[in-house]
Short mmCIF file of C-alpha atoms and ligand atoms in Angstrom, two decimals:
data_model
loop_
_atom_site.label_atom_id
_atom_site.label_comp_id
_atom_site.label_asym_id
_atom_site.label_seq_id
_atom_site.Cartn_x
_atom_site.Cartn_y
_atom_site.Cartn_z
CA MET V 1 7.89 9.94 30.66
CA ASN V 2 7.91 6.99 28.10
CA ARG V 3 9.63 3.83 29.85
CA ARG V 4 8.13 1.29 27.20
CA PRO V 5 11.81 1.79 25.62
CA LYS V 6 13.85 0.61 28.63
CA LEU V 7 11.16 -2.48 29.58
CA THR V 8 12.19 -3.76 25.95
CA VAL V 9 15.68 -3.25 26.25
CA CYS V 10 15.68 -4.90 29.98
CA VAL V 11 13.02 -7.46 28.54
CA SER V 12 15.52 -9.03 25.20
CA ILE V 13 18.88 -8.64 27.73
CA LEU V 14 16.95 -10.93 30.32
CA LEU V 15 16.26 -13.29 27.22
CA LEU V 16 19.62 -13.60 25.83
CA THR V 17 21.13 -14.21 29.06
CA VAL V 18 18.63 -16.85 29.17
CA PHE V 19 19.37 -18.31 26.29
CA ALA V 20 23.06 -18.08 26.55
CA LEU V 21 22.51 -19.89 29.95
CA SER V 22 20.49 -22.32 28.57
CA ASN V 23 22.05 -22.57 25.27
CA ILE V 24 25.84 -23.23 25.76
CA ASN V 25 25.80 -24.70 22.38
CA ALA V 26 22.20 -24.67 21.11
CA GLN V 27 23.28 -27.89 18.65
CA THR V 28 23.75 -31.64 20.04
CA PRO V 29 27.32 -32.15 19.54
CA GLU V 30 29.18 -35.50 18.99
CA PRO V 31 29.65 -37.14 22.23
CA TYR V 32 33.32 -38.71 22.57
CA LYS V 33 34.46 -41.40 23.32
CA ALA V 34 36.41 -42.26 26.28
CA THR V 35 37.61 -45.83 27.97
CA LEU V 36 38.27 -46.61 31.62
CA ALA V 37 39.88 -49.61 33.34
CA ILE V 38 38.50 -50.57 36.40
CA ARG V 39 40.93 -52.65 38.49
CA LEU V 40 38.73 -54.64 40.58
CA ASP V 41 41.68 -57.13 40.91
CA GLN V 42 43.53 -54.17 42.65
CA PRO V 43 41.75 -53.19 45.25
CA ARG V 44 43.36 -50.14 47.33
CA SER V 45 41.84 -48.19 51.01
CA VAL V 46 38.83 -48.42 52.55
CA ILE V 47 36.90 -45.03 51.85
CA ASN V 48 36.49 -43.61 55.30
CA ARG V 49 33.24 -43.10 56.04
CA ASN V 50 33.73 -39.68 57.55
CA ILE V 51 34.86 -38.22 54.39
CA TYR V 52 30.86 -37.83 54.00
CA GLY V 53 31.31 -35.33 57.16
CA GLN V 54 29.27 -32.44 57.39
CA PHE V 55 30.10 -28.91 58.79
CA ALA V 56 28.06 -26.50 61.45
CA GLU V 57 29.27 -23.15 62.35
CA HIS V 58 27.53 -20.78 63.75
CA LEU V 59 27.26 -18.93 61.08
CA GLY V 60 24.81 -16.79 59.19
CA ARG V 61 21.45 -19.24 59.54
CA LEU V 62 23.51 -22.34 59.59
CA ILE V 63 22.20 -23.18 63.50
CA TYR V 64 19.50 -20.82 63.94
CA ASP V 65 16.32 -20.62 61.14
CA GLY V 66 18.48 -23.45 59.53
CA THR V 67 18.75 -26.32 62.16
CA TRP V 68 17.39 -24.46 66.11
CA VAL V 69 14.12 -23.25 65.74
CA GLY V 70 13.43 -24.25 69.67
CA GLU V 71 11.04 -26.05 71.17
CA ASN V 72 8.31 -24.01 70.70
CA SER V 73 8.58 -23.10 67.16
CA PRO V 74 5.16 -24.12 64.95
CA ILE V 75 8.33 -25.70 62.33
CA PRO V 76 7.68 -29.04 63.33
CA ASN V 77 10.64 -30.21 65.53
CA THR V 78 11.86 -32.92 67.90
CA ARG V 79 13.56 -31.01 70.67
CA GLY V 80 14.18 -27.63 68.86
CA ILE V 81 15.75 -29.14 65.61
CA ARG V 82 13.95 -29.05 62.60
CA ASN V 83 12.40 -32.25 62.13
CA ASP V 84 11.99 -31.72 57.85
CA VAL V 85 16.35 -31.37 58.30
CA ILE V 86 16.93 -33.95 60.64
CA ALA V 87 14.65 -36.19 58.15
CA ALA V 88 17.03 -34.73 54.87
CA LEU V 89 20.10 -35.66 57.18
CA LYS V 90 19.23 -39.23 58.25
CA GLU V 91 18.96 -39.84 54.26
CA LEU V 92 22.33 -38.92 53.40
CA ARG V 93 23.73 -40.90 55.82
CA VAL V 94 25.70 -38.47 58.06
CA PRO V 95 28.93 -39.73 59.55
CA VAL V 96 30.50 -36.88 61.32
CA LEU V 97 28.98 -33.67 62.12
CA ARG V 98 32.22 -30.58 62.62
CA TRP V 99 30.87 -27.77 64.94
CA PRO V 100 31.07 -24.65 66.31
CA GLY V 101 33.27 -23.15 64.15
CA GLY V 102 35.42 -22.47 61.87
CA CYS V 103 36.41 -19.12 62.98
CA PHE V 104 33.25 -18.85 65.31
CA ALA V 105 35.19 -21.79 67.51
CA ASP V 106 38.61 -20.05 68.63
CA GLU V 107 35.47 -17.15 70.62
CA TYR V 108 33.74 -20.14 71.88
CA HIS V 109 33.07 -20.26 75.44
CA TRP V 110 31.36 -23.64 75.84
CA ARG V 111 29.59 -22.55 79.28
CA ASP V 112 28.14 -20.21 78.14
CA GLY V 113 25.80 -22.68 75.96
CA ILE V 114 24.52 -25.05 79.01
CA GLY V 115 21.74 -24.64 81.70
CA PRO V 116 18.37 -23.38 81.23
CA ARG V 117 18.04 -21.62 77.69
CA ASP V 118 16.55 -18.46 79.45
CA LYS V 119 19.43 -17.65 80.96
CA ARG V 120 21.67 -18.31 78.77
CA PRO V 121 24.03 -15.38 77.93
CA ARG V 122 23.46 -13.30 74.66
CA ARG V 123 27.39 -12.91 73.20
CA PRO V 124 28.18 -10.89 69.70
CA ASN V 125 29.61 -13.34 67.11
CA SER V 126 32.12 -10.92 66.18
CA SER V 127 33.77 -13.64 63.30
CA TRP V 128 30.04 -13.85 61.32
CA GLY V 129 27.62 -10.78 63.03
CA GLY V 130 24.54 -10.78 64.84
CA VAL V 131 23.99 -11.83 68.75
CA ASP V 132 23.77 -15.65 69.56
CA THR V 133 21.25 -16.50 72.31
CA ASN V 134 23.22 -19.68 72.85
CA ALA V 135 20.16 -21.35 72.97
CA PHE V 136 22.11 -24.06 70.67
CA GLY V 137 24.88 -24.97 72.64
CA THR V 138 27.02 -28.31 73.57
CA HIS V 139 23.75 -30.93 74.56
CA GLU V 140 21.91 -29.44 71.64
CA PHE V 141 24.71 -30.13 69.61
CA LEU V 142 25.24 -34.03 70.79
CA ASP V 143 21.20 -34.23 70.53
CA LEU V 144 21.21 -33.22 67.26
CA CYS V 145 23.97 -36.24 66.49
CA GLU V 146 22.33 -38.49 68.75
CA ILE V 147 19.22 -38.34 66.77
CA ILE V 148 20.70 -38.10 62.87
CA GLY V 149 23.09 -41.10 64.15
CA ALA V 150 26.52 -38.71 63.10
CA GLU V 151 29.72 -38.76 65.22
CA ALA V 152 31.02 -35.61 66.99
CA TYR V 153 33.63 -33.61 65.80
CA ILE V 154 33.63 -30.81 68.70
CA ASN V 155 36.64 -27.87 67.01
CA GLY V 156 38.02 -25.98 70.41
CA ASN V 157 38.81 -22.78 71.40
CA VAL V 158 42.76 -22.21 71.23
CA GLY V 159 42.69 -18.39 70.12
CA SER V 160 40.69 -17.10 73.26
CA GLY V 161 40.44 -19.90 75.55
CA THR V 162 42.62 -21.62 77.92
CA PRO V 163 43.57 -25.32 78.08
CA GLN V 164 41.75 -25.19 81.38
CA GLU V 165 38.71 -24.16 78.96
CA MET V 166 39.24 -26.61 77.25
CA MET V 167 40.09 -29.25 79.59
CA GLU V 168 36.92 -28.77 81.40
CA TRP V 169 34.41 -29.47 78.66
CA ILE V 170 35.62 -32.36 78.05
CA GLU V 171 35.40 -33.77 81.45
CA TYR V 172 32.03 -32.37 81.31
CA MET V 173 30.70 -34.11 78.10
CA THR V 174 32.54 -37.50 78.75
CA SER V 175 32.86 -38.51 82.35
CA ASP V 176 31.31 -41.02 83.81
CA THR V 177 32.60 -40.20 87.25
CA ASP V 178 31.22 -38.25 90.55
CA SER V 179 33.16 -34.86 89.32
CA ASP V 180 31.54 -31.69 89.60
CA LEU V 181 31.49 -31.14 86.14
CA ALA V 182 30.24 -34.33 85.46
CA ASN V 183 27.14 -33.78 88.17
CA LEU V 184 26.78 -30.39 86.24
CA ARG V 185 25.82 -32.16 82.89
CA ARG V 186 23.32 -34.67 84.95
CA ARG V 187 21.91 -31.56 86.04
CA ASN V 188 21.64 -29.97 83.18
CA GLY V 189 19.66 -33.33 81.84
CA ARG V 190 22.58 -35.63 80.63
CA ASP V 191 22.86 -38.62 83.11
CA LYS V 192 24.96 -40.63 80.59
CA PRO V 193 28.36 -38.91 79.04
CA TRP V 194 28.40 -38.80 75.64
CA LYS V 195 30.79 -40.07 73.24
CA ILE V 196 33.43 -37.11 71.60
CA PRO V 197 35.33 -39.40 68.97
CA PHE V 198 37.18 -36.27 67.55
CA PHE V 199 38.30 -32.89 68.69
CA ALA V 200 40.22 -30.08 67.34
CA VAL V 201 43.06 -27.89 69.00
CA GLY V 202 41.62 -24.30 67.13
CA ASN V 203 40.85 -23.23 63.89
CA GLU V 204 42.79 -21.69 61.07
CA THR V 205 45.72 -20.87 63.37
CA TRP V 206 46.88 -19.11 61.12
CA GLY V 207 44.20 -16.87 60.41
CA CYS V 208 41.38 -16.14 62.43
CA GLY V 209 42.12 -18.65 65.38
CA GLY V 210 45.10 -16.34 66.06
CA ASN V 211 47.46 -15.25 63.37
CA MET V 212 50.54 -17.57 64.51
CA ARG V 213 53.31 -18.69 63.03
CA PRO V 214 53.22 -22.50 62.37
CA GLU V 215 56.37 -23.12 64.68
CA PHE V 216 54.39 -21.43 67.61
CA TYR V 217 50.86 -23.25 66.87
CA ALA V 218 53.00 -26.00 67.22
CA ASP V 219 54.00 -25.69 70.46
CA VAL V 220 50.62 -24.14 71.16
CA TYR V 221 49.18 -27.64 70.29
CA LYS V 222 50.97 -29.80 72.06
CA GLN V 223 50.53 -27.80 75.37
CA TYR V 224 46.37 -27.98 74.31
CA ALA V 225 46.90 -31.39 73.55
CA THR V 226 48.28 -32.24 76.86
CA PHE V 227 45.15 -31.81 78.62
CA ILE V 228 42.68 -33.65 76.16
CA LYS V 229 41.86 -36.28 78.41
CA ASN V 230 39.93 -39.56 78.01
CA HIS V 231 37.25 -40.28 80.80
CA SER V 232 35.34 -43.05 81.15
CA GLY V 233 36.40 -45.18 78.31
CA ASN V 234 36.47 -42.39 75.45
CA LYS V 235 38.76 -42.27 72.86
CA ILE V 236 39.50 -39.05 71.49
CA GLN V 237 41.12 -38.48 67.64
CA LYS V 238 43.42 -35.01 68.31
CA LEU V 239 43.61 -32.82 65.52
CA ALA V 240 45.71 -30.29 64.89
CA SER V 241 44.92 -27.34 62.72
CA GLY V 242 45.96 -27.32 59.08
CA GLY V 243 47.22 -25.14 56.70
CA TYR V 244 45.31 -23.82 53.44
CA ASP V 245 45.70 -24.27 48.84
CA GLU V 246 49.27 -24.57 48.76
CA ASN V 247 50.46 -23.93 52.75
CA TYR V 248 52.88 -26.76 52.57
CA ASN V 249 55.37 -24.62 54.99
CA TRP V 250 52.57 -25.10 57.86
CA THR V 251 52.27 -29.11 57.31
CA GLU V 252 56.14 -29.26 57.09
CA VAL V 253 56.36 -27.61 60.74
CA LEU V 254 53.67 -29.27 62.38
CA MET V 255 54.34 -32.75 61.36
CA ALA V 256 58.29 -31.57 61.94
CA GLN V 257 57.50 -30.81 65.53
CA ALA V 258 54.48 -32.03 66.31
CA ALA V 259 53.37 -35.24 64.67
CA LYS V 260 53.96 -37.33 67.80
CA GLN V 261 50.91 -35.68 69.24
CA MET V 262 48.34 -35.89 66.70
CA ASP V 263 45.98 -38.00 64.85
CA GLY V 264 45.15 -35.71 62.92
CA LEU V 265 45.85 -32.75 60.77
CA SER V 266 43.22 -30.37 58.86
CA LEU V 267 43.42 -28.66 55.84
CA HIS V 268 41.00 -25.90 54.03
CA TYR V 269 40.17 -25.69 50.21
CA TYR V 270 37.88 -23.49 49.11
CA THR V 271 36.71 -23.07 45.20
CA LEU V 272 36.21 -19.88 44.06
CA PRO V 273 35.20 -19.35 40.09
CA THR V 274 37.68 -16.25 39.88
CA GLY V 275 40.23 -17.52 42.43
CA LYS V 276 39.51 -13.76 43.92
CA TRP V 277 38.63 -13.44 47.41
CA ASP V 278 37.40 -9.90 46.36
CA LYS V 279 35.43 -10.93 43.70
CA LYS V 280 34.47 -14.43 43.60
CA GLY V 281 31.86 -14.81 40.78
CA SER V 282 28.33 -15.52 41.01
CA ALA V 283 26.24 -18.61 42.47
CA THR V 284 23.82 -18.57 39.68
CA GLN V 285 24.95 -15.42 36.98
CA PHE V 286 27.58 -17.89 35.06
CA GLY V 287 28.18 -19.46 31.93
CA GLU V 288 30.80 -21.52 29.99
CA GLN V 289 33.56 -19.52 30.99
CA GLU V 290 33.15 -19.07 34.47
CA TRP V 291 31.47 -23.12 34.41
CA HIS V 292 35.28 -24.40 33.09
CA ALA V 293 37.19 -21.73 35.22
CA THR V 294 35.43 -23.11 38.58
CA LEU V 295 35.32 -27.09 38.19
CA ALA V 296 39.59 -26.12 37.03
CA ARG V 297 39.82 -24.38 40.65
CA THR V 298 38.32 -27.63 42.07
CA LEU V 299 40.32 -29.89 40.62
CA ARG V 300 43.05 -28.40 42.34
CA MET V 301 42.18 -30.62 45.19
CA ASP V 302 43.84 -33.41 44.31
CA GLN V 303 47.37 -31.35 43.84
CA TYR V 304 47.15 -30.04 46.77
CA ILE V 305 45.92 -33.34 48.53
CA GLN V 306 48.94 -34.93 46.88
CA LYS V 307 51.97 -32.21 47.91
CA HIS V 308 50.70 -32.12 51.77
CA SER V 309 50.32 -36.13 51.74
CA ALA V 310 53.89 -36.52 50.22
CA ILE V 311 55.22 -33.91 53.22
CA MET V 312 53.32 -36.05 55.88
CA ASP V 313 55.07 -39.49 54.41
CA LYS V 314 58.22 -38.35 54.87
CA TYR V 315 57.23 -37.64 59.23
CA ASP V 316 54.40 -40.52 58.92
CA PRO V 317 55.09 -43.10 56.80
CA GLU V 318 52.87 -45.36 58.08
CA LYS V 319 50.08 -42.88 57.85
CA ARG V 320 48.69 -43.02 61.29
CA VAL V 321 48.24 -38.74 60.96
CA GLY V 322 45.20 -37.96 59.01
CA LEU V 323 44.76 -36.00 57.12
CA MET V 324 40.94 -33.96 57.31
CA VAL V 325 40.04 -31.81 54.77
CA ASP V 326 38.01 -29.99 57.21
CA GLU V 327 36.10 -27.08 54.67
CA TRP V 328 36.32 -27.43 50.93
CA GLY V 329 33.19 -26.39 48.75
CA THR V 330 32.69 -23.39 46.37
CA TRP V 331 32.52 -20.03 48.15
CA TYR V 332 30.61 -17.20 45.68
CA ASP V 333 29.66 -13.67 46.01
CA SER V 334 26.96 -13.12 48.39
CA GLU V 335 23.44 -13.27 45.68
CA PRO V 336 21.98 -9.73 45.66
CA GLY V 337 18.36 -9.24 46.44
CA PRO V 338 16.59 -10.09 50.13
CA ASP V 339 19.28 -10.82 52.84
CA MET V 340 19.53 -14.50 53.45
CA GLY V 341 21.91 -14.27 56.10
CA ALA V 342 25.67 -13.64 56.30
CA LEU V 343 27.37 -16.40 53.77
CA TYR V 344 24.35 -17.77 52.26
CA GLN V 345 24.06 -18.70 48.47
CA GLN V 346 22.41 -20.74 46.33
CA ASN V 347 23.73 -24.09 44.59
CA THR V 348 23.31 -25.12 41.16
CA LEU V 349 23.78 -27.99 39.00
CA ARG V 350 27.74 -26.93 38.60
CA ASP V 351 28.15 -26.87 42.90
CA ALA V 352 26.59 -30.73 42.28
CA ILE V 353 29.69 -31.13 39.79
CA VAL V 354 32.61 -29.96 42.35
CA ALA V 355 30.92 -32.27 44.75
CA GLY V 356 30.97 -35.22 42.78
CA ILE V 357 34.73 -33.82 41.31
CA ASN V 358 35.83 -33.64 45.33
CA LEU V 359 34.86 -36.41 46.71
CA ASN V 360 36.08 -39.02 43.64
CA ILE V 361 39.47 -36.92 44.43
CA PHE V 362 39.12 -37.86 48.00
CA HIS V 363 38.45 -41.72 47.49
CA LYS V 364 41.85 -41.48 45.72
CA HIS V 365 43.53 -40.51 48.31
CA ALA V 366 41.89 -42.80 51.02
CA ASP V 367 44.50 -43.75 52.35
CA ARG V 368 45.27 -40.66 54.00
CA VAL V 369 42.39 -38.56 53.86
CA ARG V 370 40.04 -40.36 56.69
CA MET V 371 37.58 -37.23 57.18
CA THR V 372 36.02 -34.03 55.11
CA ASN V 373 33.91 -31.91 55.97
CA ILE V 374 32.18 -29.88 53.59
CA ALA V 375 31.32 -25.81 54.24
CA GLN V 376 28.32 -25.91 54.89
CA MET V 377 25.31 -28.13 56.10
CA THR V 378 22.80 -25.96 55.80
CA ASN V 379 22.02 -22.57 54.78
CA VAL V 380 26.07 -21.81 54.33
CA LEU V 381 28.43 -21.34 51.67
CA GLN V 382 28.28 -25.22 49.45
CA ALA V 383 24.85 -26.31 51.94
CA MET V 384 22.95 -29.82 51.15
CA LEU V 385 19.84 -27.79 52.25
CA LEU V 386 18.68 -24.25 51.93
CA THR V 387 15.39 -22.98 54.16
CA ASP V 388 13.42 -20.11 54.60
CA LYS V 389 10.68 -20.19 57.36
CA ASP V 390 8.86 -23.27 56.99
CA LYS V 391 10.49 -24.03 53.75
CA LEU V 392 13.15 -26.52 52.88
CA VAL V 393 14.66 -27.13 49.69
CA LEU V 394 17.52 -30.55 48.93
CA THR V 395 20.25 -28.68 46.68
CA PRO V 396 21.73 -30.40 43.92
CA THR V 397 24.68 -30.36 46.57
CA TYR V 398 22.70 -32.30 48.56
CA HIS V 399 21.69 -34.64 45.91
CA VAL V 400 25.23 -36.08 44.99
CA PHE V 401 26.10 -36.88 48.83
CA ARG V 402 22.94 -39.03 48.69
CA MET V 403 23.95 -40.81 45.65
CA TYR V 404 27.73 -41.06 46.68
CA ARG V 405 27.09 -42.71 50.21
CA VAL V 406 27.24 -45.72 48.81
CA HIS V 407 31.11 -45.41 48.99
CA GLN V 408 31.05 -44.77 52.55
CA GLY V 409 33.42 -47.74 53.90
CA ALA V 410 33.46 -49.09 50.47
CA THR V 411 37.01 -50.24 49.50
CA SER V 412 38.63 -48.14 47.07
CA ILE V 413 39.42 -49.61 43.46
CA PRO V 414 41.51 -47.85 41.27
CA VAL V 415 40.38 -46.74 37.48
CA GLU V 416 42.45 -46.04 34.69
CA LEU V 417 40.57 -43.66 32.63
CA SER V 418 41.38 -42.28 28.69
CA ALA V 419 38.77 -39.30 27.11
CA PRO V 420 39.95 -36.26 25.86
CA GLU V 421 40.09 -32.75 27.23
CA TYR V 422 37.46 -30.12 27.70
CA LYS V 423 38.70 -27.39 26.29
CA LEU V 424 37.56 -24.01 26.17
CA GLY V 425 40.40 -20.73 24.70
CA ASP V 426 43.44 -21.60 26.00
CA ALA V 427 41.98 -23.93 28.81
CA SER V 428 41.80 -27.44 29.28
CA VAL V 429 40.42 -29.41 31.99
CA PRO V 430 39.65 -33.57 31.93
CA SER V 431 36.16 -34.07 30.32
CA LEU V 432 35.11 -36.79 33.38
CA SER V 433 36.58 -37.77 36.68
CA VAL V 434 35.26 -40.85 37.82
CA SER V 435 35.94 -43.17 40.95
CA ALA V 436 34.90 -46.81 41.68
CA SER V 437 34.78 -48.57 45.03
CA ARG V 438 33.26 -52.34 46.16
CA ASP V 439 31.27 -52.69 49.21
CA ALA V 440 31.17 -55.48 51.87
CA GLU V 441 28.03 -57.09 49.99
CA GLY V 442 30.59 -57.43 47.29
CA ARG V 443 28.61 -54.62 45.21
CA VAL V 444 30.85 -52.10 42.81
CA HIS V 445 29.96 -48.63 42.25
CA VAL V 446 31.20 -46.41 39.68
CA SER V 447 30.26 -42.67 39.98
CA VAL V 448 31.19 -40.59 36.96
CA VAL V 449 31.05 -36.91 36.61
CA ASN V 450 31.22 -35.16 32.79
CA LEU V 451 32.73 -32.32 33.47
CA ASP V 452 32.00 -31.18 29.66
CA ALA V 453 29.20 -28.70 29.29
CA ASN V 454 27.96 -29.53 25.64
CA ARG V 455 29.37 -33.05 24.88
CA SER V 456 27.97 -36.29 26.64
CA ALA V 457 30.38 -39.20 26.64
CA GLU V 458 30.47 -42.36 25.69
CA ILE V 459 32.52 -44.92 28.05
CA THR V 460 33.66 -48.64 27.32
CA ALA V 461 34.50 -50.02 30.78
CA THR V 462 36.15 -52.92 31.67
CA LEU V 463 36.75 -54.71 35.04
CA SER V 464 38.98 -56.53 35.43
CA GLY V 465 38.35 -59.15 37.89
CA GLY V 466 34.92 -59.87 38.30
CA ALA V 467 31.62 -60.16 35.72
CA PHE V 468 28.77 -58.68 37.35
CA LYS V 469 24.52 -59.65 36.13
CA THR V 470 22.67 -56.72 36.69
CA VAL V 471 23.36 -52.66 37.00
CA THR V 472 21.64 -49.85 38.00
CA GLY V 473 22.29 -46.51 38.44
CA GLU V 474 21.12 -43.12 38.73
CA VAL V 475 22.26 -39.46 37.19
CA LEU V 476 21.48 -35.78 38.41
CA THR V 477 21.42 -33.64 35.38
CA ALA V 478 19.89 -30.36 33.18
CA PRO V 479 19.71 -28.92 30.95
CA ALA V 480 20.91 -25.32 32.04
CA VAL V 481 24.23 -25.03 33.67
CA ASN V 482 22.69 -23.30 36.39
CA ALA V 483 19.71 -24.95 37.32
CA MET V 484 19.11 -24.60 40.68
CA ASN V 485 16.05 -25.80 43.36
CA THR V 486 14.40 -22.90 44.49
CA PHE V 487 11.96 -22.49 47.25
CA GLU V 488 8.80 -22.36 45.05
CA ARG V 489 10.38 -24.93 42.59
CA PRO V 490 12.03 -27.46 44.55
CA ASN V 491 12.38 -30.45 42.67
CA THR V 492 14.08 -28.71 39.18
CA LEU V 493 16.95 -30.83 39.85
CA LYS V 494 16.54 -34.54 41.67
CA PRO V 495 18.53 -37.98 40.32
CA GLU V 496 16.30 -40.03 38.40
CA PRO V 497 17.10 -43.86 37.23
CA PHE V 498 19.94 -43.96 34.79
CA LYS V 499 19.17 -46.46 31.69
CA ASN V 500 22.15 -45.02 28.66
CA TYR V 501 24.00 -48.82 29.33
CA LYS V 502 24.52 -51.90 28.11
CA LEU V 503 26.41 -54.91 30.26
CA ALA V 504 28.30 -57.88 28.39
CA GLY V 505 29.89 -59.70 31.41
CA SER V 506 33.05 -57.78 32.38
CA GLN V 507 32.67 -55.10 29.96
CA ILE V 508 29.92 -51.80 30.01
CA SER V 509 29.40 -49.94 27.65
CA VAL V 510 27.52 -46.25 29.31
CA ASN V 511 26.26 -43.16 27.78
CA VAL V 512 26.38 -40.04 30.45
CA PRO V 513 25.44 -37.25 29.41
CA SER V 514 26.98 -33.40 29.46
CA LYS V 515 27.27 -31.89 32.22
CA SER V 516 26.34 -34.63 34.52
CA VAL V 517 26.97 -36.96 37.99
CA VAL V 518 25.87 -40.44 37.42
CA VAL V 519 26.59 -43.24 39.81
CA LEU V 520 26.16 -46.77 38.78
CA GLU V 521 25.79 -50.17 40.82
CA LEU V 522 27.06 -53.38 39.47
CA ARG V 523 26.02 -56.50 40.84
O1 AHR R 1 33.44 -21.74 56.53
C1 AHR R 1 33.23 -20.12 56.99
C2 AHR R 1 34.81 -19.80 57.45
O2 AHR R 1 35.70 -20.52 55.85
C3 AHR R 1 35.08 -20.50 58.39
O3 AHR R 1 35.01 -20.40 59.27
C4 AHR R 1 36.64 -20.70 58.81
O4 AHR R 1 37.23 -21.32 58.74
C5 AHR R 1 37.12 -20.43 56.51
O5 AHR R 1 37.71 -19.31 56.75
#
């Protein structure tokens, strides 16, 4: 059989695809012009560090392989936790880590995950498949938090648990008394109680957490929240399971009926390129249409936060209750090829742009948004880290979190932007997303995302209320919209020093490449 013609066709298709993906527009188009006013004279709310939170669910290869390898693994580890993962997370200054789910939270029974590891029960993970050995439990999770310097956010089980089980878990972790549960913790190797600042009553209780109506959940929430007790000086913020996307009625009912008993209400929003759960779109095989559509969809986060916040304002005008966007990020179809575990997806320059846009949105709403947790930390959805046996890759999303960490705890500064739209056919999105903040040392950081896949931006920025002497910066970009880091080529995308600026007192001109994320530091 002559296979040659077939091979020629395949090679041509491949070359065309590569060309299409790496040359959305082969000629370098004219840059577009934009103006930016950075209002240092109008400082706003502090950007809560916890906006940079992470999420680690017992799902796919996130915990097992991607975080926990066990003390006897040939992969270098600290008490069973991968050293490469620890080092990468420390570099991000992860402020808070959510665990054990997600949907898994409402099937998790904490007693399965304490005591000698060889005696722990093996249980089916009915949400995500496989069997959980429970080798990674409460002690291992809280050890990880201490090692990387993150606060613990534990998501309790409402769907299949009881208020008593929840109450006892909290006592086990946080009590310094002579109670049986505190002594059990000591016998299991931990003398000092842990601090648990955040505890949620169930997850997605409108779906995998119990398929409840908001009215029913509001009552359940109040019942469970009553038994979240503060022991030995620990002070828990109680979080209620919130709605999603445009599910405004959930927020309305929860705020009307239970705002007094909660410190935070969650919100989940995932970016799907197509918006369709049965065919979400590829993580890596896409062109400008999918690029544009994905960015248009991720920008909806702004309106969702605005509308959920407006409802919260009616019941809580002092903004005491935080809006916790404790699941967000891109969600694509599973990649063809070897199975890398449930919800494993590659991460490209497009994900870096999505991360930058969302973080800028969260900064803008820092008065109400107190925590967010990108889904998820390792090997699942829009991950920071990908692992394969002893190898580890830092994703483009990781690099954005590293570049943006300068905003953690800084004061948000309003920006006024005037720029043309980035149009594709009938669809149009803003071409730029910008946020700014001032830190305790007086340094100003400006994060600029150029959504335009083809055109660079010539931005003239004016700083009202400050003049600066020096600028430094970093840029993350690549020639192809779907550029990614792989185990074979882990450094295709990494931040580079940014030099395309001119500073003159309170005015700065910058030339921001197409499809890039830039963070500037002004001193
Ligand atoms: O992050 C993956 C899943 O998405 C979570 O388990 C669930 O809460 C959401 O539906």
